PDB file of C-alpha atoms in Angstrom:
ATOM      1  CA  LEU A  13     100.526 106.043 113.633  1.00  0.00           C
ATOM      2  CA  SER A  14     103.832 106.137 111.761  1.00  0.00           C
ATOM      3  CA  GLU A  15     102.122 106.694 108.395  1.00  0.00           C
ATOM      4  CA  ALA A  16      99.932 109.511 109.733  1.00  0.00           C
ATOM      5  CA  THR A  17     102.985 111.362 111.064  1.00  0.00           C
ATOM      6  CA  GLY A  18     105.166 110.844 108.006  1.00  0.00           C
ATOM      7  CA  GLY A  19     107.221 108.035 109.491  1.00  0.00           C
ATOM      8  CA  GLN A  20     107.718 104.411 108.595  1.00  0.00           C
ATOM      9  CA  ALA A  21     107.319 101.212 110.593  1.00  0.00           C
ATOM     10  CA  PHE A  22     109.382  98.042 110.238  1.00  0.00           C
ATOM     11  CA  TYR A  23     108.142  94.584 111.175  1.00  0.00           C
ATOM     12  CA  PRO A  24     111.116  92.200 111.131  1.00  0.00           C
ATOM     13  CA  ARG A  25     110.316  88.535 111.485  1.00  0.00           C
ATOM     14  CA  PHE A  26     113.890  87.305 111.799  1.00  0.00           C
ATOM     15  CA  GLN A  27     117.006  88.690 113.440  1.00  0.00           C
ATOM     16  CA  THR A  28     118.828  88.523 110.096  1.00  0.00           C
ATOM     17  CA  GLU A  29     116.543  91.313 108.802  1.00  0.00           C
ATOM     18  CA  TYR A  30     117.909  93.905 111.243  1.00  0.00           C
ATOM     19  CA  PRO A  31     121.041  94.906 109.281  1.00  0.00           C
ATOM     20  CA  ASP A  32     118.960  95.805 106.199  1.00  0.00           C
ATOM     21  CA  ILE A  33     116.499  97.753 108.336  1.00  0.00           C
ATOM     22  CA  TYR A  34     119.322  99.690 110.018  1.00  0.00           C
ATOM     23  CA  ASP A  35     120.864 100.402 106.609  1.00  0.00           C
ATOM     24  CA  ASN A  36     117.509 101.635 105.302  1.00  0.00           C
ATOM     25  CA  ILE A  37     117.037 103.962 108.298  1.00  0.00           C
ATOM     26  CA  SER A  38     120.595 105.245 107.967  1.00  0.00           C
ATOM     27  CA  LYS A  39     120.076 106.101 104.284  1.00  0.00           C
ATOM     28  CA  GLN A  40     116.788 107.818 105.020  1.00  0.00           C
ATOM     29  CA  LEU A  41     118.375 109.975 107.715  1.00  0.00           C
ATOM     30  CA  ARG A  42     121.148 111.046 105.314  1.00  0.00           C
ATOM     31  CA  HIS A  43     118.672 111.986 102.570  1.00  0.00           C
ATOM     32  CA  GLN A  44     115.952 113.837 104.431  1.00  0.00           C
ATOM     33  CA  TYR A  45     114.796 117.385 103.903  1.00  0.00           C
ATOM     34  CA  SER A  46     112.527 119.718 105.806  1.00  0.00           C
ATOM     35  CA  ILE A  47     109.845 121.792 104.185  1.00  0.00           C
ATOM     36  CA  GLY A  48     107.641 124.454 105.701  1.00  0.00           C
ATOM     37  CA  PHE A  49     103.974 125.162 105.221  1.00  0.00           C
ATOM     38  CA  ALA A  50     101.793 128.179 105.940  1.00  0.00           C
ATOM     39  CA  PRO A  51      98.084 127.581 105.274  1.00  0.00           C
ATOM     40  CA  SER A  52      96.144 130.112 103.237  1.00  0.00           C
ATOM     41  CA  ASN A  53      92.965 129.071 105.058  1.00  0.00           C
ATOM     42  CA  LEU A  54      93.267 130.730 108.463  1.00  0.00           C
ATOM     43  CA  LYS A  55      89.957 129.478 109.862  1.00  0.00           C
ATOM     44  CA  ARG A  56      90.279 128.548 113.510  1.00  0.00           C
ATOM     45  CA  ASP A  57      87.812 125.665 113.276  1.00  0.00           C
ATOM     46  CA  GLY A  58      89.703 122.902 115.071  1.00  0.00           C
ATOM     47  CA  LYS A  59      89.157 120.596 112.093  1.00  0.00           C
ATOM     48  CA  PHE A  60      91.604 118.257 110.394  1.00  0.00           C
ATOM     49  CA  HIS A  61      92.969 119.667 107.134  1.00  0.00           C
ATOM     50  CA  LYS A  62      94.564 117.262 104.666  1.00  0.00           C
ATOM     51  CA  LEU A  63      97.971 117.937 103.111  1.00  0.00           C
ATOM     52  CA  ARG A  64      99.271 116.634  99.799  1.00  0.00           C
ATOM     53  CA  VAL A  65     102.949 116.822  98.865  1.00  0.00           C
ATOM     54  CA  GLU A  66     103.827 116.078  95.251  1.00  0.00           C
ATOM     55  CA  VAL A  67     107.286 115.300  93.897  1.00  0.00           C
ATOM     56  CA  PRO A  68     107.882 115.571  90.152  1.00  0.00           C
ATOM     57  CA  ASP A  69     109.036 112.338  88.488  1.00  0.00           C
ATOM     58  CA  LEU A  70     112.569 113.343  87.482  1.00  0.00           C
ATOM     59  CA  ASP A  71     115.702 111.651  86.154  1.00  0.00           C
ATOM     60  CA  LEU A  72     118.132 113.278  88.581  1.00  0.00           C
ATOM     61  CA  ASN A  73     121.085 110.965  87.949  1.00  0.00           C
ATOM     62  CA  LYS A  74     120.678 111.249  84.145  1.00  0.00           C
ATOM     63  CA  ASP A  75     120.565 107.490  83.499  1.00  0.00           C
ATOM     64  CA  GLY A  76     117.484 107.664  81.255  1.00  0.00           C
ATOM     65  CA  LYS A  77     115.096 106.334  83.929  1.00  0.00           C
ATOM     66  CA  LYS A  78     112.788 108.278  86.213  1.00  0.00           C
ATOM     67  CA  ASP A  79     113.964 108.033  89.813  1.00  0.00           C
ATOM     68  CA  GLY A  80     110.513 107.543  91.347  1.00  0.00           C
ATOM     69  CA  LEU A  81     111.154 109.870  94.275  1.00  0.00           C
ATOM     70  CA  LYS A  82     108.496 109.980  96.982  1.00  0.00           C
ATOM     71  CA  ALA A  83     107.809 112.302  99.860  1.00  0.00           C
ATOM     72  CA  ARG A  84     106.835 110.825 103.193  1.00  0.00           C
ATOM     73  CA  HIS A  85     104.937 113.439 105.173  1.00  0.00           C
ATOM     74  CA  LYS A  86     102.189 114.063 107.667  1.00  0.00           C
ATOM     75  CA  LYS A  87      98.744 113.483 106.184  1.00  0.00           C
ATOM     76  CA  GLY A  88      97.443 116.769 107.549  1.00  0.00           C
ATOM     77  CA  TYR A  89      97.101 119.021 110.559  1.00  0.00           C
ATOM     78  CA  TYR A  90      94.479 120.177 113.016  1.00  0.00           C
ATOM     79  CA  ALA A  91      93.706 123.885 112.811  1.00  0.00           C
ATOM     80  CA  PRO A  92      93.675 125.690 116.134  1.00  0.00           C
ATOM     81  CA  LYS A  93      90.269 126.110 117.686  1.00  0.00           C
ATOM     82  CA  SER A  94      89.207 129.586 118.743  1.00  0.00           C
TER      83      SER A  94
END
């Protein structure tokens, strides 16, 4: 469910893992962006339409290595049904 909606799930096995999980969530919340989407296909078919979001592999901090940025997003949407 979390992957389909663009989220992430954590499965800690030990209580000592919680601080790293909280730190990870905190960083993600500070570095999130919102993007919009308007489909060019306006069919009202009620079907699931896949989405693909691509992020170019850039060296944003100029250290000579690609940063390996990734977008976590919904896998698609259901078109309205007429």
